[in-house]
mmCIF file of C-alpha atoms and ligand atoms in Angstrom:
data_model
loop_
_atom_site.group_PDB
_atom_site.id
_atom_site.type_symbol
_atom_site.label_atom_id
_atom_site.label_comp_id
_atom_site.label_asym_id
_atom_site.label_seq_id
_atom_site.Cartn_x
_atom_site.Cartn_y
_atom_site.Cartn_z
ATOM 1 C CA MET A 1 27.219 11.143 -25.139
ATOM 2 C CA PRO A 2 24.237 11.865 -22.874
ATOM 3 C CA LYS A 3 24.943 12.288 -19.200
ATOM 4 C CA ILE A 4 22.986 9.465 -17.682
ATOM 5 C CA ASN A 5 21.159 9.714 -14.364
ATOM 6 C CA GLU A 6 23.811 7.933 -12.365
ATOM 7 C CA ASN A 7 21.635 7.975 -9.257
ATOM 8 C CA TYR A 8 20.375 4.669 -10.618
ATOM 9 C CA LEU A 9 23.765 3.242 -9.687
ATOM 10 C CA ASN A 10 22.857 3.858 -6.055
ATOM 11 C CA LEU A 11 19.813 1.577 -6.178
ATOM 12 C CA LYS A 12 20.222 -1.684 -4.347
ATOM 13 C CA GLU A 13 19.547 -4.737 -6.464
ATOM 14 C CA SER A 14 15.866 -5.546 -6.022
ATOM 15 C CA TYR A 15 16.258 -9.249 -5.683
ATOM 16 C CA LEU A 16 13.588 -10.124 -3.099
ATOM 17 C CA PHE A 17 10.862 -11.486 -5.353
ATOM 18 C CA SER A 18 13.219 -12.851 -8.004
ATOM 19 C CA GLU A 19 15.185 -14.690 -5.321
ATOM 20 C CA ILE A 20 11.935 -16.108 -3.897
ATOM 21 C CA ALA A 21 10.875 -17.228 -7.381
ATOM 22 C CA HIS A 22 14.296 -18.759 -7.999
ATOM 23 C CA ARG A 23 14.281 -20.746 -4.731
ATOM 24 C CA VAL A 24 10.707 -21.957 -5.304
ATOM 25 C CA ASP A 25 11.432 -22.985 -8.909
ATOM 26 C CA GLU A 26 14.535 -24.856 -7.802
ATOM 27 C CA TYR A 27 12.588 -26.640 -5.055
ATOM 28 C CA LYS A 28 9.776 -27.601 -7.438
ATOM 29 C CA LYS A 29 12.249 -28.934 -9.989
ATOM 30 C CA ASN A 30 13.765 -31.205 -7.349
ATOM 31 C CA ASN A 31 10.414 -32.105 -5.737
ATOM 32 C CA PRO A 32 7.862 -32.252 -8.559
ATOM 33 C CA ASP A 33 5.345 -34.220 -6.479
ATOM 34 C CA LYS A 34 5.171 -31.666 -3.636
ATOM 35 C CA ASP A 35 2.264 -29.261 -3.333
ATOM 36 C CA VAL A 36 3.675 -25.771 -2.759
ATOM 37 C CA ILE A 37 1.333 -23.197 -1.195
ATOM 38 C CA ARG A 38 2.069 -19.517 -1.737
ATOM 39 C CA LEU A 39 1.161 -17.244 1.147
ATOM 40 C CA GLY A 40 3.655 -14.577 0.190
ATOM 41 C CA ILE A 41 1.694 -12.921 -2.559
ATOM 42 C CA GLY A 42 0.808 -9.273 -2.336
ATOM 43 C CA ASP A 43 -1.683 -9.645 -5.167
ATOM 44 C CA VAL A 44 -5.375 -10.352 -4.806
ATOM 45 C CA THR A 45 -6.753 -13.664 -6.039
ATOM 46 C CA LEU A 46 -10.538 -13.164 -6.055
ATOM 47 C CA PRO A 47 -12.001 -11.849 -9.317
ATOM 48 C CA LEU A 48 -13.537 -8.411 -9.805
ATOM 49 C CA SER A 49 -16.994 -7.880 -8.368
ATOM 50 C CA LYS A 50 -19.988 -8.331 -10.656
ATOM 51 C CA ALA A 51 -20.844 -4.626 -10.323
ATOM 52 C CA CYS A 52 -17.415 -3.695 -11.731
ATOM 53 C CA VAL A 53 -17.457 -6.313 -14.482
ATOM 54 C CA ASP A 54 -20.922 -5.202 -15.642
ATOM 55 C CA ALA A 55 -19.697 -1.601 -15.685
ATOM 56 C CA LEU A 56 -16.636 -2.568 -17.735
ATOM 57 C CA HIS A 57 -18.915 -4.191 -20.343
ATOM 58 C CA ASP A 58 -21.240 -1.217 -20.323
ATOM 59 C CA ALA A 59 -18.357 1.259 -20.724
ATOM 60 C CA ALA A 60 -16.872 -0.792 -23.566
ATOM 61 C CA ASP A 61 -20.226 -0.590 -25.377
ATOM 62 C CA GLN A 62 -20.330 3.167 -24.818
ATOM 63 C CA MET A 63 -16.899 3.469 -26.430
ATOM 64 C CA GLY A 64 -18.251 1.702 -29.518
ATOM 65 C CA LYS A 65 -20.982 4.253 -30.204
ATOM 66 C CA ALA A 66 -20.404 7.750 -31.603
ATOM 67 C CA GLU A 67 -22.889 9.313 -29.155
ATOM 68 C CA THR A 68 -21.194 7.934 -26.057
ATOM 69 C CA PHE A 69 -17.576 7.537 -27.223
ATOM 70 C CA LYS A 70 -14.971 9.198 -24.959
ATOM 71 C CA GLY A 71 -11.557 10.467 -25.992
ATOM 72 C CA TYR A 72 -9.096 12.194 -23.675
ATOM 73 C CA GLY A 73 -10.642 12.649 -20.258
ATOM 74 C CA PRO A 74 -10.499 15.552 -17.792
ATOM 75 C CA GLU A 75 -7.058 16.197 -16.249
ATOM 76 C CA LYS A 76 -7.896 15.157 -12.706
ATOM 77 C CA GLY A 77 -10.171 12.301 -13.725
ATOM 78 C CA TYR A 78 -13.912 12.179 -14.400
ATOM 79 C CA GLU A 79 -16.073 14.283 -12.103
ATOM 80 C CA PHE A 80 -18.452 11.333 -11.523
ATOM 81 C CA LEU A 81 -15.617 9.313 -9.971
ATOM 82 C CA ARG A 82 -14.065 12.165 -7.979
ATOM 83 C CA LYS A 83 -17.507 13.015 -6.609
ATOM 84 C CA ALA A 84 -18.123 9.335 -5.717
ATOM 85 C CA ILE A 85 -14.786 9.238 -3.835
ATOM 86 C CA SER A 86 -15.532 12.535 -2.087
ATOM 87 C CA ASP A 87 -18.878 11.080 -0.946
ATOM 88 C CA TYR A 88 -17.094 7.929 0.245
ATOM 89 C CA TYR A 89 -14.833 10.095 2.391
ATOM 90 C CA LYS A 90 -17.916 11.889 3.696
ATOM 91 C CA ARG A 91 -19.456 8.578 4.739
ATOM 92 C CA ASN A 92 -16.273 8.034 6.756
ATOM 93 C CA LYS A 93 -16.698 11.520 8.264
ATOM 94 C CA VAL A 94 -13.832 13.038 6.322
ATOM 95 C CA ASP A 95 -14.247 16.155 4.248
ATOM 96 C CA VAL A 96 -12.429 15.996 0.895
ATOM 97 C CA ASP A 97 -13.479 18.162 -2.025
ATOM 98 C CA PRO A 98 -13.667 16.489 -5.477
ATOM 99 C CA ASP A 99 -11.168 19.141 -6.661
ATOM 100 C CA GLU A 100 -8.626 17.778 -4.199
ATOM 101 C CA ILE A 101 -8.856 14.275 -5.716
ATOM 102 C CA PHE A 102 -6.680 13.147 -8.625
ATOM 103 C CA ILE A 103 -7.482 9.852 -10.327
ATOM 104 C CA SER A 104 -4.518 7.762 -11.386
ATOM 105 C CA ASP A 105 -3.566 4.303 -12.552
ATOM 106 C CA GLY A 106 -2.630 3.275 -9.013
ATOM 107 C CA ALA A 107 -0.821 4.222 -5.840
ATOM 108 C CA LYS A 108 2.539 2.928 -7.014
ATOM 109 C CA SER A 109 2.744 5.549 -9.767
ATOM 110 C CA ASP A 110 1.640 8.352 -7.479
ATOM 111 C CA THR A 111 3.824 7.447 -4.493
ATOM 112 C CA GLY A 112 6.736 7.230 -6.940
ATOM 113 C CA ASN A 113 5.927 10.368 -8.960
ATOM 114 C CA ILE A 114 5.242 12.605 -5.970
ATOM 115 C CA THR A 115 9.026 13.038 -5.681
ATOM 116 C CA ASP A 116 8.624 15.587 -8.529
ATOM 117 C CA MET A 117 7.069 17.982 -6.001
ATOM 118 C CA PHE A 118 10.164 18.230 -3.851
ATOM 119 C CA GLY A 119 13.526 19.857 -4.434
ATOM 120 C CA SER A 120 16.972 18.742 -3.415
ATOM 121 C CA GLY A 121 18.332 18.969 0.115
ATOM 122 C CA ASN A 122 15.243 17.645 1.860
ATOM 123 C CA VAL A 123 15.471 15.296 4.799
ATOM 124 C CA VAL A 124 13.276 12.416 3.633
ATOM 125 C CA VAL A 125 12.185 10.093 6.426
ATOM 126 C CA VAL A 126 11.007 6.542 5.835
ATOM 127 C CA PRO A 127 10.317 3.743 8.291
ATOM 128 C CA ASP A 128 12.389 0.568 8.279
ATOM 129 C CA PRO A 129 10.923 -1.905 7.254
ATOM 130 C CA VAL A 130 9.412 -0.105 4.286
ATOM 131 C CA TYR A 131 7.479 -0.500 1.021
ATOM 132 C CA PRO A 132 10.498 -0.230 -1.318
ATOM 133 C CA VAL A 133 8.922 2.256 -3.781
ATOM 134 C CA TYR A 134 9.378 5.139 -1.309
ATOM 135 C CA VAL A 135 13.084 4.408 -1.076
ATOM 136 C CA ASP A 136 13.911 3.691 -4.704
ATOM 137 C CA SER A 137 11.932 6.618 -6.142
ATOM 138 C CA ASN A 138 13.918 9.017 -3.937
ATOM 139 C CA ILE A 139 17.250 7.405 -4.739
ATOM 140 C CA MET A 140 16.442 7.740 -8.463
ATOM 141 C CA CYS A 141 16.346 11.509 -8.041
ATOM 142 C CA GLY A 142 19.478 11.674 -5.944
ATOM 143 C CA ARG A 143 17.980 11.982 -2.495
ATOM 144 C CA GLU A 144 19.285 10.344 0.604
ATOM 145 C CA LEU A 145 16.944 8.804 3.104
ATOM 146 C CA THR A 146 16.773 8.897 6.841
ATOM 147 C CA TYR A 147 15.378 5.728 8.366
ATOM 148 C CA ILE A 148 13.358 5.538 11.539
ATOM 149 C CA ASP A 149 13.162 2.190 13.251
ATOM 150 C CA ALA A 150 9.919 0.276 13.308
ATOM 151 C CA ASN A 151 10.394 -2.675 15.613
ATOM 152 C CA ALA A 152 8.714 -4.762 18.280
ATOM 153 C CA GLY A 153 9.667 -2.098 20.856
ATOM 154 C CA ASN A 154 7.329 0.415 19.228
ATOM 155 C CA ASP A 155 4.834 -2.149 17.882
ATOM 156 C CA PHE A 156 6.213 -1.370 14.401
ATOM 157 C CA LEU A 157 4.684 2.096 14.682
ATOM 158 C CA PRO A 158 7.540 4.596 14.938
ATOM 159 C CA MET A 159 6.628 7.966 16.413
ATOM 160 C CA PRO A 160 8.179 11.376 15.809
ATOM 161 C CA ASP A 161 11.054 12.316 18.021
ATOM 162 C CA LYS A 162 11.156 15.977 19.005
ATOM 163 C CA ASN A 163 14.816 16.228 18.002
ATOM 164 C CA MET A 164 14.238 14.561 14.671
ATOM 165 C CA GLN A 165 14.717 16.616 11.547
ATOM 166 C CA ALA A 166 12.333 15.879 8.689
ATOM 167 C CA ASP A 167 10.967 17.659 5.632
ATOM 168 C CA VAL A 168 9.201 14.769 3.913
ATOM 169 C CA ILE A 169 7.770 11.880 5.941
ATOM 170 C CA TYR A 170 6.381 8.652 4.504
ATOM 171 C CA ILE A 171 3.730 6.847 6.553
ATOM 172 C CA CYS A 172 1.905 3.709 5.464
ATOM 173 C CA SER A 173 -1.052 2.617 7.611
ATOM 174 C CA PRO A 174 -2.257 -0.157 7.574
ATOM 175 C CA ASN A 175 1.355 -0.949 6.916
ATOM 176 C CA ASN A 176 2.946 -3.065 4.262
ATOM 177 C CA PRO A 177 4.802 -5.205 5.286
ATOM 178 C CA THR A 178 4.077 -5.192 9.045
ATOM 179 C CA GLY A 179 0.279 -4.947 9.148
ATOM 180 C CA ALA A 180 0.572 -2.376 11.964
ATOM 181 C CA VAL A 181 -2.042 0.411 12.041
ATOM 182 C CA TYR A 182 -1.695 3.844 13.667
ATOM 183 C CA ASN A 183 -4.482 4.975 15.953
ATOM 184 C CA HIS A 184 -5.958 8.459 16.027
ATOM 185 C CA ALA A 185 -3.745 9.805 18.826
ATOM 186 C CA GLN A 186 -0.580 8.506 17.170
ATOM 187 C CA LEU A 187 -1.415 10.059 13.819
ATOM 188 C CA LYS A 188 -2.283 13.283 15.601
ATOM 189 C CA GLU A 189 1.254 13.327 16.988
ATOM 190 C CA TRP A 190 2.635 12.984 13.472
ATOM 191 C CA VAL A 191 0.370 15.737 12.154
ATOM 192 C CA ASP A 192 1.329 18.045 15.024
ATOM 193 C CA TYR A 193 4.984 17.296 14.406
ATOM 194 C CA ALA A 194 4.631 18.002 10.660
ATOM 195 C CA ILE A 195 2.863 21.304 11.256
ATOM 196 C CA ALA A 196 5.366 22.421 13.898
ATOM 197 C CA ASN A 197 8.293 21.515 11.652
ATOM 198 C CA GLN A 198 6.752 22.559 8.327
ATOM 199 C CA ALA A 199 7.137 19.037 7.046
ATOM 200 C CA VAL A 200 4.864 17.167 4.666
ATOM 201 C CA ILE A 201 3.420 13.717 5.377
ATOM 202 C CA LEU A 202 3.007 11.366 2.431
ATOM 203 C CA PHE A 203 0.327 9.034 3.738
ATOM 204 C CA ASP A 204 -0.206 5.739 1.953
ATOM 205 C CA SER A 205 -3.622 4.310 2.779
ATOM 206 C CA ALA A 206 -3.676 1.613 0.099
ATOM 207 C CA TYR A 207 -5.026 -0.861 2.684
ATOM 208 C CA GLU A 208 -7.597 1.369 4.404
ATOM 209 C CA ALA A 209 -10.482 -0.882 3.333
ATOM 210 C CA PHE A 210 -9.077 -3.630 5.574
ATOM 211 C CA ILE A 211 -9.649 -1.608 8.727
ATOM 212 C CA SER A 212 -12.534 -3.161 10.605
ATOM 213 C CA ASP A 213 -12.049 -1.397 13.957
ATOM 214 C CA PRO A 214 -14.181 1.760 13.663
ATOM 215 C CA SER A 215 -11.957 3.627 16.132
ATOM 216 C CA LEU A 216 -8.953 3.468 13.776
ATOM 217 C CA PRO A 217 -8.470 6.225 11.204
ATOM 218 C CA ARG A 218 -8.790 5.144 7.574
ATOM 219 C CA SER A 219 -7.510 8.462 6.307
ATOM 220 C CA ILE A 220 -4.911 10.945 7.523
ATOM 221 C CA PHE A 221 -7.578 13.589 6.921
ATOM 222 C CA ALA A 222 -9.566 12.184 9.826
ATOM 223 C CA ILE A 223 -6.922 13.996 11.902
ATOM 224 C CA GLU A 224 -7.380 17.668 12.643
ATOM 225 C CA GLY A 225 -4.842 19.834 10.849
ATOM 226 C CA ALA A 226 -3.803 17.152 8.329
ATOM 227 C CA LYS A 227 -5.001 19.167 5.364
ATOM 228 C CA LYS A 228 -2.209 21.628 6.047
ATOM 229 C CA CYS A 229 0.531 19.029 5.994
ATOM 230 C CA ALA A 230 -0.435 15.813 4.216
ATOM 231 C CA ILE A 231 -1.021 14.121 0.892
ATOM 232 C CA GLU A 232 -2.924 10.832 0.824
ATOM 233 C CA PHE A 233 -2.497 7.990 -1.656
ATOM 234 C CA CYS A 234 -5.179 5.412 -2.099
ATOM 235 C CA SER A 235 -5.729 2.505 -4.401
ATOM 236 C CA LEU A 236 -8.516 0.291 -5.625
ATOM 237 C CA SER A 237 -6.040 -2.568 -5.986
ATOM 238 C CA LYS A 238 -6.779 -4.255 -2.681
ATOM 239 C CA THR A 239 -10.088 -2.496 -1.964
ATOM 240 C CA ALA A 240 -11.717 -3.772 -5.144
ATOM 241 C CA GLY A 241 -9.303 -6.239 -6.744
ATOM 242 C CA PHE A 242 -8.032 -3.680 -9.281
ATOM 243 C CA THR A 243 -4.390 -4.864 -9.257
ATOM 244 C CA GLY A 244 -4.706 -5.747 -12.934
ATOM 245 C CA THR A 245 -7.422 -3.236 -13.848
ATOM 246 C CA ARG A 246 -5.412 -0.295 -12.419
ATOM 247 C CA CYS A 247 -6.985 2.640 -10.650
ATOM 248 C CA GLY A 248 -6.006 4.733 -7.659
ATOM 249 C CA TYR A 249 -6.442 8.246 -6.357
ATOM 250 C CA THR A 250 -4.395 10.826 -4.570
ATOM 251 C CA VAL A 251 -5.763 13.582 -2.366
ATOM 252 C CA VAL A 252 -3.801 16.823 -2.427
ATOM 253 C CA PRO A 253 -5.564 19.357 -0.179
ATOM 254 C CA LYS A 254 -5.897 22.942 -1.336
ATOM 255 C CA ASP A 255 -4.625 24.045 2.084
ATOM 256 C CA LEU A 256 -1.290 22.382 1.432
ATOM 257 C CA VAL A 257 0.748 25.472 0.661
ATOM 258 C CA PHE A 258 4.439 26.186 1.202
ATOM 259 C CA ILE A 259 6.504 29.309 0.652
ATOM 260 C CA SER A 260 9.170 29.352 -2.055
ATOM 261 C CA SER A 261 12.710 30.663 -1.508
ATOM 262 C CA THR A 262 11.565 33.928 -3.137
ATOM 263 C CA GLY A 263 8.530 34.229 -0.862
ATOM 264 C CA LYS A 264 5.920 32.975 -3.345
ATOM 265 C CA GLU A 265 3.049 30.736 -2.269
ATOM 266 C CA LEU A 266 3.351 27.251 -3.724
ATOM 267 C CA SER A 267 0.111 25.296 -3.864
ATOM 268 C CA ILE A 268 0.952 21.602 -4.043
ATOM 269 C CA ASN A 269 -2.546 20.952 -5.426
ATOM 270 C CA SER A 270 -1.829 23.242 -8.414
ATOM 271 C CA MET A 271 1.677 21.862 -8.849
ATOM 272 C CA TRP A 272 0.460 18.259 -8.818
ATOM 273 C CA ASN A 273 -2.257 19.193 -11.315
ATOM 274 C CA ARG A 274 0.425 20.706 -13.552
ATOM 275 C CA ARG A 275 2.663 17.673 -13.102
ATOM 276 C CA GLN A 276 -0.086 15.185 -13.908
ATOM 277 C CA SER A 277 -1.473 17.108 -16.874
ATOM 278 C CA THR A 278 2.051 17.368 -18.298
ATOM 279 C CA LYS A 279 3.223 13.811 -17.802
ATOM 280 C CA PHE A 280 0.045 11.703 -17.519
ATOM 281 C CA ASN A 281 -2.975 11.462 -19.804
ATOM 282 C CA GLY A 282 -5.311 9.838 -17.378
ATOM 283 C CA THR A 283 -6.790 6.488 -16.463
ATOM 284 C CA SER A 284 -9.006 5.060 -19.190
ATOM 285 C CA TYR A 285 -12.680 6.007 -19.192
ATOM 286 C CA ILE A 286 -13.625 2.334 -19.056
ATOM 287 C CA VAL A 287 -11.662 1.798 -15.848
ATOM 288 C CA GLN A 288 -12.896 4.995 -14.213
ATOM 289 C CA TYR A 289 -16.478 4.048 -15.059
ATOM 290 C CA ALA A 290 -16.003 0.658 -13.393
ATOM 291 C CA ALA A 291 -14.160 2.267 -10.456
ATOM 292 C CA ALA A 292 -17.190 4.453 -9.736
ATOM 293 C CA GLN A 293 -19.145 1.241 -9.085
ATOM 294 C CA VAL A 294 -16.855 0.496 -6.121
ATOM 295 C CA PHE A 295 -18.404 3.444 -4.311
ATOM 296 C CA THR A 296 -22.056 2.599 -4.918
ATOM 297 C CA GLU A 297 -23.977 0.834 -2.172
ATOM 298 C CA GLU A 298 -24.102 -2.457 -4.069
ATOM 299 C CA GLY A 299 -20.533 -2.158 -5.373
ATOM 300 C CA GLU A 300 -19.206 -1.463 -1.884
ATOM 301 C CA ARG A 301 -21.141 -4.423 -0.520
ATOM 302 C CA GLN A 302 -19.620 -6.735 -3.125
ATOM 303 C CA CYS A 303 -16.078 -5.446 -2.469
ATOM 304 C CA GLN A 304 -16.599 -5.874 1.269
ATOM 305 C CA GLU A 305 -17.578 -9.490 0.645
ATOM 306 C CA ASN A 306 -14.176 -10.135 -0.913
ATOM 307 C CA ILE A 307 -12.415 -8.273 1.859
ATOM 308 C CA ARG A 308 -14.302 -10.346 4.412
ATOM 309 C CA TYR A 309 -12.942 -13.468 2.716
ATOM 310 C CA TYR A 310 -9.369 -12.185 3.038
ATOM 311 C CA ARG A 311 -10.024 -11.129 6.640
ATOM 312 C CA GLU A 312 -11.076 -14.667 7.471
ATOM 313 C CA ASN A 313 -7.831 -15.951 5.980
ATOM 314 C CA ALA A 314 -5.894 -13.446 8.094
ATOM 315 C CA LYS A 315 -7.726 -14.712 11.165
ATOM 316 C CA ILE A 316 -6.899 -18.335 10.338
ATOM 317 C CA ILE A 317 -3.202 -17.406 10.175
ATOM 318 C CA ALA A 318 -3.336 -15.192 13.274
ATOM 319 C CA ASP A 319 -5.145 -17.881 15.310
ATOM 320 C CA THR A 320 -2.502 -20.448 14.396
ATOM 321 C CA LEU A 321 0.325 -18.142 15.426
ATOM 322 C CA LYS A 322 -1.443 -17.346 18.700
ATOM 323 C CA LYS A 323 -1.908 -21.020 19.414
ATOM 324 C CA LYS A 324 1.777 -21.613 18.846
ATOM 325 C CA GLY A 325 2.801 -18.639 20.993
ATOM 326 C CA ILE A 326 4.561 -16.959 18.082
ATOM 327 C CA ARG A 327 4.610 -13.184 18.362
ATOM 328 C CA PHE A 328 3.099 -11.371 15.390
ATOM 329 C CA PHE A 329 1.821 -7.991 14.245
ATOM 330 C CA GLY A 330 -1.047 -7.230 11.866
ATOM 331 C CA GLY A 331 -3.578 -9.896 10.982
ATOM 332 C CA VAL A 332 -6.490 -7.683 11.988
ATOM 333 C CA ASN A 333 -7.265 -4.448 10.144
ATOM 334 C CA SER A 334 -4.705 -5.583 7.584
ATOM 335 C CA PRO A 335 -4.169 -8.356 5.023
ATOM 336 C CA TYR A 336 -0.589 -8.802 6.266
ATOM 337 C CA ILE A 337 0.692 -10.904 9.131
ATOM 338 C CA TRP A 338 4.234 -10.153 10.262
ATOM 339 C CA PHE A 339 5.618 -12.733 12.645
ATOM 340 C CA GLU A 340 8.809 -13.079 14.591
ATOM 341 C CA CYS A 341 10.811 -16.050 13.307
ATOM 342 C CA PRO A 342 10.905 -18.734 16.019
ATOM 343 C CA ASN A 343 14.100 -20.423 17.184
ATOM 344 C CA ASN A 344 16.296 -17.427 16.361
ATOM 345 C CA MET A 345 16.053 -18.091 12.674
ATOM 346 C CA ASP A 346 16.677 -15.187 10.345
ATOM 347 C CA SER A 347 14.065 -14.479 7.712
ATOM 348 C CA TRP A 348 15.776 -16.281 4.818
ATOM 349 C CA GLU A 349 16.445 -19.315 7.034
ATOM 350 C CA MET A 350 12.746 -19.228 7.869
ATOM 351 C CA PHE A 351 11.906 -19.064 4.185
ATOM 352 C CA ASP A 352 13.967 -22.168 3.401
ATOM 353 C CA TYR A 353 12.722 -23.976 6.509
ATOM 354 C CA LEU A 354 9.055 -23.470 5.562
ATOM 355 C CA LEU A 355 9.618 -24.283 1.901
ATOM 356 C CA ASN A 356 11.622 -27.445 2.570
ATOM 357 C CA ASN A 357 9.515 -28.809 5.426
ATOM 358 C CA ILE A 358 5.939 -27.791 4.744
ATOM 359 C CA GLN A 359 6.100 -26.310 1.220
ATOM 360 C CA VAL A 360 4.708 -22.965 2.329
ATOM 361 C CA VAL A 361 6.073 -19.820 0.674
ATOM 362 C CA GLY A 362 6.098 -16.451 2.423
ATOM 363 C CA THR A 363 8.180 -13.297 2.203
ATOM 364 C CA PRO A 364 11.376 -12.845 4.219
ATOM 365 C CA GLY A 365 11.242 -9.642 6.252
ATOM 366 C CA ALA A 366 14.854 -8.799 5.399
ATOM 367 C CA GLY A 367 13.610 -7.801 1.943
ATOM 368 C CA PHE A 368 11.926 -4.752 3.491
ATOM 369 C CA GLY A 369 14.800 -3.460 5.616
ATOM 370 C CA LYS A 370 17.193 -4.347 8.413
ATOM 371 C CA ASN A 371 14.415 -4.418 11.012
ATOM 372 C CA GLY A 372 12.797 -7.224 9.047
ATOM 373 C CA GLN A 373 15.836 -9.469 9.492
ATOM 374 C CA ASN A 374 14.045 -11.737 12.000
ATOM 375 C CA TYR A 375 10.507 -11.357 10.708
ATOM 376 C CA PHE A 376 8.437 -13.085 8.092
ATOM 377 C CA ARG A 377 5.418 -11.818 6.146
ATOM 378 C CA LEU A 378 2.401 -13.937 5.309
ATOM 379 C CA THR A 379 -0.592 -12.575 3.455
ATOM 380 C CA SER A 380 -4.284 -13.321 3.488
ATOM 381 C CA PHE A 381 -4.614 -13.130 -0.294
ATOM 382 C CA GLY A 382 -4.463 -16.883 -0.894
ATOM 383 C CA SER A 383 -7.492 -19.138 -1.183
ATOM 384 C CA LYS A 384 -9.213 -20.215 2.013
ATOM 385 C CA GLU A 385 -8.450 -23.886 1.304
ATOM 386 C CA ASN A 386 -4.746 -23.156 0.837
ATOM 387 C CA THR A 387 -4.603 -20.952 3.918
ATOM 388 C CA ILE A 388 -6.208 -23.671 6.057
ATOM 389 C CA GLU A 389 -3.928 -26.358 4.632
ATOM 390 C CA ALA A 390 -0.806 -24.184 5.067
ATOM 391 C CA MET A 391 -1.684 -23.502 8.696
ATOM 392 C CA LYS A 392 -2.356 -27.193 9.363
ATOM 393 C CA ARG A 393 1.144 -27.957 8.147
ATOM 394 C CA PHE A 394 2.534 -24.994 10.102
ATOM 395 C CA GLU A 395 0.972 -26.218 13.346
ATOM 396 C CA LYS A 396 2.674 -29.575 13.010
ATOM 397 C CA LEU A 397 6.051 -27.950 12.392
ATOM 398 C CA PHE A 398 6.261 -25.724 15.486
HETATM 399 C C1 LIG B 401 1.916 0.142 0.590
HETATM 400 C C2 LIG B 401 1.548 0.052 -0.839
HETATM 401 N N1 LIG B 401 1.316 1.175 -1.527
HETATM 402 C C3 LIG B 401 0.993 1.141 -2.817
HETATM 403 C C4 LIG B 401 0.899 -0.053 -3.502
HETATM 404 C C5 LIG B 401 0.629 -0.054 -4.962
HETATM 405 O O1 LIG B 401 -0.698 -0.065 -5.254
HETATM 406 P P1 LIG B 401 -1.241 0.022 -6.730
HETATM 407 O O2 LIG B 401 -1.556 -1.357 -7.161
HETATM 408 O O3 LIG B 401 -2.430 0.915 -6.623
HETATM 409 O O4 LIG B 401 -0.182 0.651 -7.603
HETATM 410 C C6 LIG B 401 1.109 -1.238 -2.830
HETATM 411 C C7 LIG B 401 0.999 -2.518 -3.559
HETATM 412 O O5 LIG B 401 1.354 -3.558 -3.150
HETATM 413 C C8 LIG B 401 1.461 -1.192 -1.471
HETATM 414 O O6 LIG B 401 1.701 -2.310 -0.785
#
């Protein structure tokens, strides 16, 4: 009999979204005439930009002709896309070499698979509340996690504590689920901490395109020294509506080098290249060709148009909460709005209260960790009409 990876037994049942679906289905069955509005979704709703759709058609035609057909692609992804991403970083005043960029099918795979780079016995630090992939992917390989509290006291932006021990640190900014965004000085503290403690920062910037405040860093590599201590994960899912098309990229700097127990230099860039070329055969040419459009002037303009639409939704939600005197985080520089449940309700009570009284569905904060117990997440990914209608109903309720 094979010895099964029993670490899977340590995973907590992931019941958040299935429980939400179950409660909504039940409600709809009993109230078929009610109009339920979903503001809990973490998926985009606007279609792909025209620039990307045209490129998908073009690439499909290329695949149908012997002269332009493409088989297996280069290990790290096509040069044209890595160069386009490197130039995008440059436009944001960040220097990233195309050789440090690895194209993937999305940030979920990479944030999950990066665990392959690290051995056992590490102190792995994650914030609470947290994007669950960081937690579950570590539990699957037998690692324990150390949680640092993100709460209203620190504006949901936990900072390193000098006495804290950490080898691997997960940071997500703009944050899912809280919408909080680290500023330059705060990220500098994390980078300084990581360098002083020889730790690595795994920086998830899946929502960087939502940052509108030019003073806020969109990349960990905007911080001096970060190339010595950080890996960055990025995604076209929310930037360009690629949740179903699938494309992301991970930046592993060449300067990210650690010393093995036998004194050998370990380049994480080379190790990740080896890992990816062994276990992953690349994102399809068609998708990479379309992804390159995201970084052209016209493509970027079209993506920004969609992001502007979501930003307006976020503002509609944020303005309503402000008006009602409900404390919240996020809502600007982020598609997420994380509000404190009024009247001492816990997050599941809030869920039922909103569903039963105004037929608005959100995400209970408890699903992201103990510090989410009294918080509730709304997203700006719905339609404008639905967002306006949901907030009208919300205003009447509180
Ligand atoms: C923080 C965070 N990282 C990564 C992802 C996954 O992105 P992708 O669609 O590129 O796999 C998500 C998706 O919701 C996310 O919220």
